[in-house]
mmCIF file with all atom_site columns, N, CA and C in Angstrom:
data_model
loop_
_atom_site.group_PDB
_atom_site.id
_atom_site.type_symbol
_atom_site.label_atom_id
_atom_site.label_alt_id
_atom_site.label_comp_id
_atom_site.label_asym_id
_atom_site.label_entity_id
_atom_site.label_seq_id
_atom_site.pdbx_PDB_ins_code
_atom_site.Cartn_x
_atom_site.Cartn_y
_atom_site.Cartn_z
_atom_site.occupancy
_atom_site.B_iso_or_equiv
_atom_site.pdbx_formal_charge
_atom_site.auth_seq_id
_atom_site.auth_comp_id
_atom_site.auth_asym_id
_atom_site.auth_atom_id
_atom_site.pdbx_PDB_model_num
ATOM 1   N N  . UNK C 1 1  ? 10.227  -57.605 3.989  1.00 74.00 ? 248 UNK C N  1
ATOM 2   C CA . UNK C 1 1  ? 8.818   -57.314 4.207  1.00 74.00 ? 248 UNK C CA 1
ATOM 3   C C  . UNK C 1 1  ? 8.290   -58.060 5.441  1.00 74.00 ? 248 UNK C C  1
ATOM 4   N N  . UNK C 1 2  ? 8.719   -59.332 5.579  1.00 73.00 ? 249 UNK C N  1
ATOM 5   C CA . UNK C 1 2  ? 8.280   -60.106 6.749  1.00 73.00 ? 249 UNK C CA 1
ATOM 6   C C  . UNK C 1 2  ? 8.722   -59.443 8.046  1.00 73.00 ? 249 UNK C C  1
ATOM 7   N N  . UNK C 1 3  ? 9.922   -58.875 8.024  1.00 83.00 ? 250 UNK C N  1
ATOM 8   C CA . UNK C 1 3  ? 10.447  -58.212 9.209  1.00 83.00 ? 250 UNK C CA 1
ATOM 9   C C  . UNK C 1 3  ? 9.552   -57.041 9.620  1.00 83.00 ? 250 UNK C C  1
ATOM 10  N N  . UNK C 1 4  ? 9.095   -56.266 8.658  1.00 88.00 ? 251 UNK C N  1
ATOM 11  C CA . UNK C 1 4  ? 8.236   -55.116 8.956  1.00 88.00 ? 251 UNK C CA 1
ATOM 12  C C  . UNK C 1 4  ? 6.881   -55.552 9.511  1.00 88.00 ? 251 UNK C C  1
ATOM 13  N N  . UNK C 1 5  ? 6.351   -56.618 8.961  1.00 82.00 ? 252 UNK C N  1
ATOM 14  C CA . UNK C 1 5  ? 5.072   -57.138 9.448  1.00 82.00 ? 252 UNK C CA 1
ATOM 15  C C  . UNK C 1 5  ? 5.218   -57.610 10.888 1.00 82.00 ? 252 UNK C C  1
ATOM 16  N N  . UNK C 1 6  ? 6.294   -58.348 11.171 1.00 83.00 ? 253 UNK C N  1
ATOM 17  C CA . UNK C 1 6  ? 6.511   -58.842 12.529 1.00 83.00 ? 253 UNK C CA 1
ATOM 18  C C  . UNK C 1 6  ? 6.767   -57.698 13.504 1.00 83.00 ? 253 UNK C C  1
ATOM 19  N N  . UNK C 1 7  ? 7.468   -56.682 13.054 1.00 90.00 ? 254 UNK C N  1
ATOM 20  C CA . UNK C 1 7  ? 7.720   -55.514 13.897 1.00 90.00 ? 254 UNK C CA 1
ATOM 21  C C  . UNK C 1 7  ? 6.423   -54.784 14.226 1.00 90.00 ? 254 UNK C C  1
ATOM 22  N N  . UNK C 1 8  ? 5.567   -54.622 13.249 1.00 92.00 ? 255 UNK C N  1
ATOM 23  C CA . UNK C 1 8  ? 4.276   -53.970 13.459 1.00 92.00 ? 255 UNK C CA 1
ATOM 24  C C  . UNK C 1 8  ? 3.400   -54.787 14.405 1.00 92.00 ? 255 UNK C C  1
ATOM 25  N N  . UNK C 1 9  ? 3.366   -56.096 14.206 1.00 90.00 ? 256 UNK C N  1
ATOM 26  C CA . UNK C 1 9  ? 2.580   -56.972 15.077 1.00 90.00 ? 256 UNK C CA 1
ATOM 27  C C  . UNK C 1 9  ? 3.103   -56.910 16.505 1.00 90.00 ? 256 UNK C C  1
ATOM 28  N N  . UNK C 1 10 ? 4.422   -56.915 16.679 1.00 90.00 ? 257 UNK C N  1
ATOM 29  C CA . UNK C 1 10 ? 5.012   -56.849 18.014 1.00 90.00 ? 257 UNK C CA 1
ATOM 30  C C  . UNK C 1 10 ? 4.667   -55.536 18.711 1.00 90.00 ? 257 UNK C C  1
ATOM 31  N N  . UNK C 1 11 ? 4.690   -54.445 17.971 1.00 94.00 ? 258 UNK C N  1
ATOM 32  C CA . UNK C 1 11 ? 4.347   -53.145 18.561 1.00 94.00 ? 258 UNK C CA 1
ATOM 33  C C  . UNK C 1 11 ? 2.885   -53.115 18.999 1.00 94.00 ? 258 UNK C C  1
ATOM 34  N N  . UNK C 1 12 ? 2.008   -53.636 18.168 1.00 95.00 ? 259 UNK C N  1
ATOM 35  C CA . UNK C 1 12 ? 0.582   -53.666 18.513 1.00 95.00 ? 259 UNK C CA 1
ATOM 36  C C  . UNK C 1 12 ? 0.356   -54.559 19.731 1.00 95.00 ? 259 UNK C C  1
ATOM 37  N N  . UNK C 1 13 ? 1.012   -55.713 19.758 1.00 95.00 ? 260 UNK C N  1
ATOM 38  C CA . UNK C 1 13 ? 0.849   -56.621 20.890 1.00 95.00 ? 260 UNK C CA 1
ATOM 39  C C  . UNK C 1 13 ? 1.414   -56.037 22.175 1.00 95.00 ? 260 UNK C C  1
ATOM 40  N N  . UNK C 1 14 ? 2.453   -55.246 22.080 1.00 96.00 ? 261 UNK C N  1
ATOM 41  C CA . UNK C 1 14 ? 3.030   -54.598 23.262 1.00 96.00 ? 261 UNK C CA 1
ATOM 42  C C  . UNK C 1 14 ? 1.988   -53.697 23.922 1.00 96.00 ? 261 UNK C C  1
ATOM 43  N N  . UNK C 1 15 ? 1.359   -52.838 23.126 1.00 96.00 ? 262 UNK C N  1
ATOM 44  C CA . UNK C 1 15 ? 0.367   -51.921 23.686 1.00 96.00 ? 262 UNK C CA 1
ATOM 45  C C  . UNK C 1 15 ? -0.902  -52.660 24.102 1.00 96.00 ? 262 UNK C C  1
ATOM 46  N N  . UNK C 1 16 ? -1.264  -53.689 23.376 1.00 96.00 ? 263 UNK C N  1
ATOM 47  C CA . UNK C 1 16 ? -2.429  -54.485 23.739 1.00 96.00 ? 263 UNK C CA 1
ATOM 48  C C  . UNK C 1 16 ? -2.193  -55.225 25.056 1.00 96.00 ? 263 UNK C C  1
ATOM 49  N N  . UNK C 1 17 ? -1.002  -55.763 25.243 1.00 96.00 ? 264 UNK C N  1
ATOM 50  C CA . UNK C 1 17 ? -0.674  -56.461 26.489 1.00 96.00 ? 264 UNK C CA 1
ATOM 51  C C  . UNK C 1 17 ? -0.709  -55.509 27.679 1.00 96.00 ? 264 UNK C C  1
ATOM 52  N N  . UNK C 1 18 ? -0.231  -54.284 27.479 1.00 95.00 ? 265 UNK C N  1
ATOM 53  C CA . UNK C 1 18 ? -0.278  -53.290 28.546 1.00 95.00 ? 265 UNK C CA 1
ATOM 54  C C  . UNK C 1 18 ? -1.719  -52.969 28.918 1.00 95.00 ? 265 UNK C C  1
ATOM 55  N N  . UNK C 1 19 ? -2.559  -52.841 27.917 1.00 97.00 ? 266 UNK C N  1
ATOM 56  C CA . UNK C 1 19 ? -3.969  -52.545 28.170 1.00 97.00 ? 266 UNK C CA 1
ATOM 57  C C  . UNK C 1 19 ? -4.658  -53.704 28.898 1.00 97.00 ? 266 UNK C C  1
ATOM 58  N N  . UNK C 1 20 ? -4.349  -54.931 28.491 1.00 96.00 ? 267 UNK C N  1
ATOM 59  C CA . UNK C 1 20 ? -4.926  -56.112 29.152 1.00 96.00 ? 267 UNK C CA 1
ATOM 60  C C  . UNK C 1 20 ? -4.476  -56.171 30.601 1.00 96.00 ? 267 UNK C C  1
ATOM 61  N N  . UNK C 1 21 ? -3.199  -55.907 30.844 1.00 96.00 ? 268 UNK C N  1
ATOM 62  C CA . UNK C 1 21 ? -2.677  -55.916 32.213 1.00 96.00 ? 268 UNK C CA 1
ATOM 63  C C  . UNK C 1 21 ? -3.368  -54.860 33.070 1.00 96.00 ? 268 UNK C C  1
ATOM 64  N N  . UNK C 1 22 ? -3.567  -53.679 32.524 1.00 96.00 ? 269 UNK C N  1
ATOM 65  C CA . UNK C 1 22 ? -4.257  -52.625 33.280 1.00 96.00 ? 269 UNK C CA 1
ATOM 66  C C  . UNK C 1 22 ? -5.694  -53.025 33.602 1.00 96.00 ? 269 UNK C C  1
ATOM 67  N N  . UNK C 1 23 ? -6.372  -53.681 32.654 1.00 96.00 ? 270 UNK C N  1
ATOM 68  C CA . UNK C 1 23 ? -7.742  -54.129 32.898 1.00 96.00 ? 270 UNK C CA 1
ATOM 69  C C  . UNK C 1 23 ? -7.787  -55.198 33.983 1.00 96.00 ? 270 UNK C C  1
ATOM 70  N N  . UNK C 1 24 ? -6.830  -56.117 33.956 1.00 95.00 ? 271 UNK C N  1
ATOM 71  C CA . UNK C 1 24 ? -6.775  -57.158 34.996 1.00 95.00 ? 271 UNK C CA 1
ATOM 72  C C  . UNK C 1 24 ? -6.541  -56.528 36.358 1.00 95.00 ? 271 UNK C C  1
ATOM 73  N N  . UNK C 1 25 ? -5.605  -55.587 36.422 1.00 95.00 ? 272 UNK C N  1
ATOM 74  C CA . UNK C 1 25 ? -5.323  -54.926 37.694 1.00 95.00 ? 272 UNK C CA 1
ATOM 75  C C  . UNK C 1 25 ? -6.513  -54.106 38.185 1.00 95.00 ? 272 UNK C C  1
ATOM 76  N N  . UNK C 1 26 ? -7.218  -53.482 37.277 1.00 96.00 ? 273 UNK C N  1
ATOM 77  C CA . UNK C 1 26 ? -8.377  -52.678 37.668 1.00 96.00 ? 273 UNK C CA 1
ATOM 78  C C  . UNK C 1 26 ? -9.488  -53.580 38.214 1.00 96.00 ? 273 UNK C C  1
ATOM 79  N N  . UNK C 1 27 ? -9.727  -54.711 37.569 1.00 96.00 ? 274 UNK C N  1
ATOM 80  C CA . UNK C 1 27 ? -10.772 -55.611 38.063 1.00 96.00 ? 274 UNK C CA 1
ATOM 81  C C  . UNK C 1 27 ? -10.341 -56.298 39.357 1.00 96.00 ? 274 UNK C C  1
ATOM 82  N N  . UNK C 1 28 ? -9.051  -56.472 39.536 1.00 93.00 ? 275 UNK C N  1
ATOM 83  C CA . UNK C 1 28 ? -8.509  -57.073 40.752 1.00 93.00 ? 275 UNK C CA 1
ATOM 84  C C  . UNK C 1 28 ? -8.524  -56.089 41.904 1.00 93.00 ? 275 UNK C C  1
ATOM 85  N N  . UNK C 1 29 ? -8.377  -54.806 41.610 1.00 93.00 ? 276 UNK C N  1
ATOM 86  C CA . UNK C 1 29 ? -8.399  -53.774 42.639 1.00 93.00 ? 276 UNK C CA 1
ATOM 87  C C  . UNK C 1 29 ? -7.039  -53.428 43.199 1.00 93.00 ? 276 UNK C C  1
ATOM 88  N N  . UNK C 1 30 ? -5.996  -54.038 42.681 1.00 93.00 ? 277 UNK C N  1
ATOM 89  C CA . UNK C 1 30 ? -4.636  -53.766 43.161 1.00 93.00 ? 277 UNK C CA 1
ATOM 90  C C  . UNK C 1 30 ? -3.639  -54.109 42.062 1.00 93.00 ? 277 UNK C C  1
ATOM 91  N N  . UNK C 1 31 ? -2.472  -53.484 42.162 1.00 93.00 ? 278 UNK C N  1
ATOM 92  C CA . UNK C 1 31 ? -1.417  -53.781 41.195 1.00 93.00 ? 278 UNK C CA 1
ATOM 93  C C  . UNK C 1 31 ? -0.692  -55.058 41.611 1.00 93.00 ? 278 UNK C C  1
ATOM 94  N N  . UNK C 1 32 ? -0.144  -55.751 40.630 1.00 92.00 ? 279 UNK C N  1
ATOM 95  C CA . UNK C 1 32 ? 0.669   -56.930 40.920 1.00 92.00 ? 279 UNK C CA 1
ATOM 96  C C  . UNK C 1 32 ? 2.015   -56.488 41.487 1.00 92.00 ? 279 UNK C C  1
ATOM 97  N N  . UNK C 1 33 ? 2.564   -57.285 42.385 1.00 93.00 ? 280 UNK C N  1
ATOM 98  C CA . UNK C 1 33 ? 3.882   -56.973 42.937 1.00 93.00 ? 280 UNK C CA 1
ATOM 99  C C  . UNK C 1 33 ? 4.946   -57.094 41.848 1.00 93.00 ? 280 UNK C C  1
ATOM 100 N N  . UNK C 1 34 ? 4.868   -58.164 41.091 1.00 93.00 ? 281 UNK C N  1
ATOM 101 C CA . UNK C 1 34 ? 5.817   -58.401 39.993 1.00 93.00 ? 281 UNK C CA 1
ATOM 102 C C  . UNK C 1 34 ? 5.112   -58.099 38.672 1.00 93.00 ? 281 UNK C C  1
ATOM 103 N N  . UNK C 1 35 ? 4.797   -56.854 38.466 1.00 93.00 ? 282 UNK C N  1
ATOM 104 C CA . UNK C 1 35 ? 4.018   -56.422 37.302 1.00 93.00 ? 282 UNK C CA 1
ATOM 105 C C  . UNK C 1 35 ? 4.713   -56.753 35.987 1.00 93.00 ? 282 UNK C C  1
ATOM 106 N N  . UNK C 1 36 ? 6.031   -56.605 35.946 1.00 94.00 ? 283 UNK C N  1
ATOM 107 C CA . UNK C 1 36 ? 6.765   -56.847 34.706 1.00 94.00 ? 283 UNK C CA 1
ATOM 108 C C  . UNK C 1 36 ? 6.737   -58.326 34.318 1.00 94.00 ? 283 UNK C C  1
ATOM 109 N N  . UNK C 1 37 ? 6.715   -59.213 35.303 1.00 95.00 ? 284 UNK C N  1
ATOM 110 C CA . UNK C 1 37 ? 6.656   -60.648 35.010 1.00 95.00 ? 284 UNK C CA 1
ATOM 111 C C  . UNK C 1 37 ? 5.298   -61.011 34.418 1.00 95.00 ? 284 UNK C C  1
ATOM 112 N N  . UNK C 1 38 ? 4.243   -60.460 34.978 1.00 95.00 ? 285 UNK C N  1
ATOM 113 C CA . UNK C 1 38 ? 2.897   -60.716 34.467 1.00 95.00 ? 285 UNK C CA 1
ATOM 114 C C  . UNK C 1 38 ? 2.765   -60.141 33.059 1.00 95.00 ? 285 UNK C C  1
ATOM 115 N N  . UNK C 1 39 ? 3.285   -58.932 32.852 1.00 96.00 ? 286 UNK C N  1
ATOM 116 C CA . UNK C 1 39 ? 3.249   -58.322 31.522 1.00 96.00 ? 286 UNK C CA 1
ATOM 117 C C  . UNK C 1 39 ? 4.001   -59.188 30.522 1.00 96.00 ? 286 UNK C C  1
ATOM 118 N N  . UNK C 1 40 ? 5.190   -59.664 30.898 1.00 96.00 ? 287 UNK C N  1
ATOM 119 C CA . UNK C 1 40 ? 5.982   -60.495 30.006 1.00 96.00 ? 287 UNK C CA 1
ATOM 120 C C  . UNK C 1 40 ? 5.245   -61.777 29.654 1.00 96.00 ? 287 UNK C C  1
ATOM 121 N N  . UNK C 1 41 ? 4.562   -62.371 30.613 1.00 96.00 ? 288 UNK C N  1
ATOM 122 C CA . UNK C 1 41 ? 3.784   -63.586 30.348 1.00 96.00 ? 288 UNK C CA 1
ATOM 123 C C  . UNK C 1 41 ? 2.669   -63.343 29.354 1.00 96.00 ? 288 UNK C C  1
ATOM 124 N N  . UNK C 1 42 ? 1.949   -62.245 29.519 1.00 96.00 ? 289 UNK C N  1
ATOM 125 C CA . UNK C 1 42 ? 0.872   -61.896 28.590 1.00 96.00 ? 289 UNK C CA 1
ATOM 126 C C  . UNK C 1 42 ? 1.444   -61.622 27.207 1.00 96.00 ? 289 UNK C C  1
ATOM 127 N N  . UNK C 1 43 ? 2.512   -60.841 27.157 1.00 96.00 ? 290 UNK C N  1
ATOM 128 C CA . UNK C 1 43 ? 3.125   -60.450 25.892 1.00 96.00 ? 290 UNK C CA 1
ATOM 129 C C  . UNK C 1 43 ? 3.704   -61.660 25.157 1.00 96.00 ? 290 UNK C C  1
ATOM 130 N N  . UNK C 1 44 ? 4.439   -62.506 25.863 1.00 95.00 ? 291 UNK C N  1
ATOM 131 C CA . UNK C 1 44 ? 5.080   -63.658 25.236 1.00 95.00 ? 291 UNK C CA 1
ATOM 132 C C  . UNK C 1 44 ? 4.049   -64.653 24.707 1.00 95.00 ? 291 UNK C C  1
ATOM 133 N N  . UNK C 1 45 ? 3.035   -64.936 25.505 1.00 95.00 ? 292 UNK C N  1
ATOM 134 C CA . UNK C 1 45 ? 2.026   -65.899 25.058 1.00 95.00 ? 292 UNK C CA 1
ATOM 135 C C  . UNK C 1 45 ? 1.254   -65.378 23.850 1.00 95.00 ? 292 UNK C C  1
ATOM 136 N N  . UNK C 1 46 ? 0.926   -64.091 23.849 1.00 95.00 ? 293 UNK C N  1
ATOM 137 C CA . UNK C 1 46 ? 0.212   -63.547 22.693 1.00 95.00 ? 293 UNK C CA 1
ATOM 138 C C  . UNK C 1 46 ? 1.112   -63.504 21.454 1.00 95.00 ? 293 UNK C C  1
ATOM 139 N N  . UNK C 1 47 ? 2.418   -63.231 21.649 1.00 92.00 ? 294 UNK C N  1
ATOM 140 C CA . UNK C 1 47 ? 3.353   -63.239 20.519 1.00 92.00 ? 294 UNK C CA 1
ATOM 141 C C  . UNK C 1 47 ? 3.453   -64.619 19.895 1.00 92.00 ? 294 UNK C C  1
ATOM 142 N N  . UNK C 1 48 ? 3.582   -65.640 20.731 1.00 93.00 ? 295 UNK C N  1
ATOM 143 C CA . UNK C 1 48 ? 3.695   -66.998 20.217 1.00 93.00 ? 295 UNK C CA 1
ATOM 144 C C  . UNK C 1 48 ? 2.462   -67.401 19.422 1.00 93.00 ? 295 UNK C C  1
ATOM 145 N N  . UNK C 1 49 ? 1.300   -67.099 19.963 1.00 94.00 ? 296 UNK C N  1
ATOM 146 C CA . UNK C 1 49 ? 0.050   -67.458 19.284 1.00 94.00 ? 296 UNK C CA 1
ATOM 147 C C  . UNK C 1 49 ? -0.072  -66.719 17.954 1.00 94.00 ? 296 UNK C C  1
ATOM 148 N N  . UNK C 1 50 ? 0.154   -65.419 17.954 1.00 91.00 ? 297 UNK C N  1
ATOM 149 C CA . UNK C 1 50 ? 0.000   -64.632 16.730 1.00 91.00 ? 297 UNK C CA 1
ATOM 150 C C  . UNK C 1 50 ? 1.014   -65.034 15.674 1.00 91.00 ? 297 UNK C C  1
ATOM 151 N N  . UNK C 1 51 ? 2.273   -65.269 16.064 1.00 85.00 ? 298 UNK C N  1
ATOM 152 C CA . UNK C 1 51 ? 3.276   -65.650 15.079 1.00 85.00 ? 298 UNK C CA 1
ATOM 153 C C  . UNK C 1 51 ? 3.025   -67.050 14.523 1.00 85.00 ? 298 UNK C C  1
ATOM 154 N N  . UNK C 1 52 ? 2.474   -67.955 15.327 1.00 88.00 ? 299 UNK C N  1
ATOM 155 C CA . UNK C 1 52 ? 2.095   -69.256 14.802 1.00 88.00 ? 299 UNK C CA 1
ATOM 156 C C  . UNK C 1 52 ? 0.956   -69.124 13.794 1.00 88.00 ? 299 UNK C C  1
ATOM 157 N N  . UNK C 1 53 ? -0.010  -68.273 14.108 1.00 90.00 ? 300 UNK C N  1
ATOM 158 C CA . UNK C 1 53 ? -1.121  -68.037 13.174 1.00 90.00 ? 300 UNK C CA 1
ATOM 159 C C  . UNK C 1 53 ? -0.611  -67.405 11.886 1.00 90.00 ? 300 UNK C C  1
ATOM 160 N N  . UNK C 1 54 ? 0.260   -66.396 12.006 1.00 83.00 ? 301 UNK C N  1
ATOM 161 C CA . UNK C 1 54 ? 0.807   -65.752 10.813 1.00 83.00 ? 301 UNK C CA 1
ATOM 162 C C  . UNK C 1 54 ? 1.652   -66.719 9.994  1.00 83.00 ? 301 UNK C C  1
ATOM 163 N N  . UNK C 1 55 ? 2.382   -67.596 10.669 1.00 83.00 ? 302 UNK C N  1
ATOM 164 C CA . UNK C 1 55 ? 3.169   -68.599 9.963  1.00 83.00 ? 302 UNK C CA 1
ATOM 165 C C  . UNK C 1 55 ? 2.298   -69.534 9.150  1.00 83.00 ? 302 UNK C C  1
ATOM 166 N N  . UNK C 1 56 ? 1.156   -69.922 9.708  1.00 86.00 ? 303 UNK C N  1
ATOM 167 C CA . UNK C 1 56 ? 0.220   -70.776 8.970  1.00 86.00 ? 303 UNK C CA 1
ATOM 168 C C  . UNK C 1 56 ? -0.438  -70.009 7.818  1.00 86.00 ? 303 UNK C C  1
ATOM 169 N N  . UNK C 1 57 ? -0.776  -68.751 8.066  1.00 85.00 ? 304 UNK C N  1
ATOM 170 C CA . UNK C 1 57 ? -1.426  -67.944 7.025  1.00 85.00 ? 304 UNK C CA 1
ATOM 171 C C  . UNK C 1 57 ? -0.515  -67.718 5.816  1.00 85.00 ? 304 UNK C C  1
ATOM 172 N N  . UNK C 1 58 ? 0.747   -67.387 6.096  1.00 79.00 ? 305 UNK C N  1
ATOM 173 C CA . UNK C 1 58 ? 1.680   -67.070 5.019  1.00 79.00 ? 305 UNK C CA 1
ATOM 174 C C  . UNK C 1 58 ? 2.531   -68.268 4.617  1.00 79.00 ? 305 UNK C C  1
ATOM 175 N N  . UNK C 1 59 ? 2.218   -69.454 5.164  1.00 79.00 ? 306 UNK C N  1
ATOM 176 C CA . UNK C 1 59 ? 2.899   -70.697 4.813  1.00 79.00 ? 306 UNK C CA 1
ATOM 177 C C  . UNK C 1 59 ? 4.406   -70.576 4.967  1.00 79.00 ? 306 UNK C C  1
ATOM 178 N N  . UNK C 1 60 ? 4.809   -70.153 6.167  1.00 69.00 ? 307 UNK C N  1
ATOM 179 C CA . UNK C 1 60 ? 6.230   -69.969 6.468  1.00 69.00 ? 307 UNK C CA 1
ATOM 180 C C  . UNK C 1 60 ? 6.696   -71.129 7.332  1.00 69.00 ? 307 UNK C C  1
ATOM 181 N N  . UNK C 1 61 ? 7.814   -71.732 6.981  1.00 67.00 ? 308 UNK C N  1
ATOM 182 C CA . UNK C 1 61 ? 8.391   -72.818 7.778  1.00 67.00 ? 308 UNK C CA 1
ATOM 183 C C  . UNK C 1 61 ? 9.167   -72.237 8.950  1.00 67.00 ? 308 UNK C C  1
ATOM 184 N N  . UNK C 1 62 ? 9.068   -72.835 10.149 1.00 59.00 ? 309 UNK C N  1
ATOM 185 C CA . UNK C 1 62 ? 9.813   -72.310 11.314 1.00 59.00 ? 309 UNK C CA 1
ATOM 186 C C  . UNK C 1 62 ? 11.301  -72.564 11.208 1.00 59.00 ? 309 UNK C C  1
#
């Protein structure tokens, strides 16, 4: 069950990170040269934060 929850959260964060990146690029007025690196940074940081929060909520040891 935990695996399914984490998979669902990862999928949602993937699309959310893409949307955030597009908003940043739109407000900046240009695309990033290394777009995939910026996307990975947004995605990884949000994953770490959300999984730490979920770990505290469900009392899961790392």
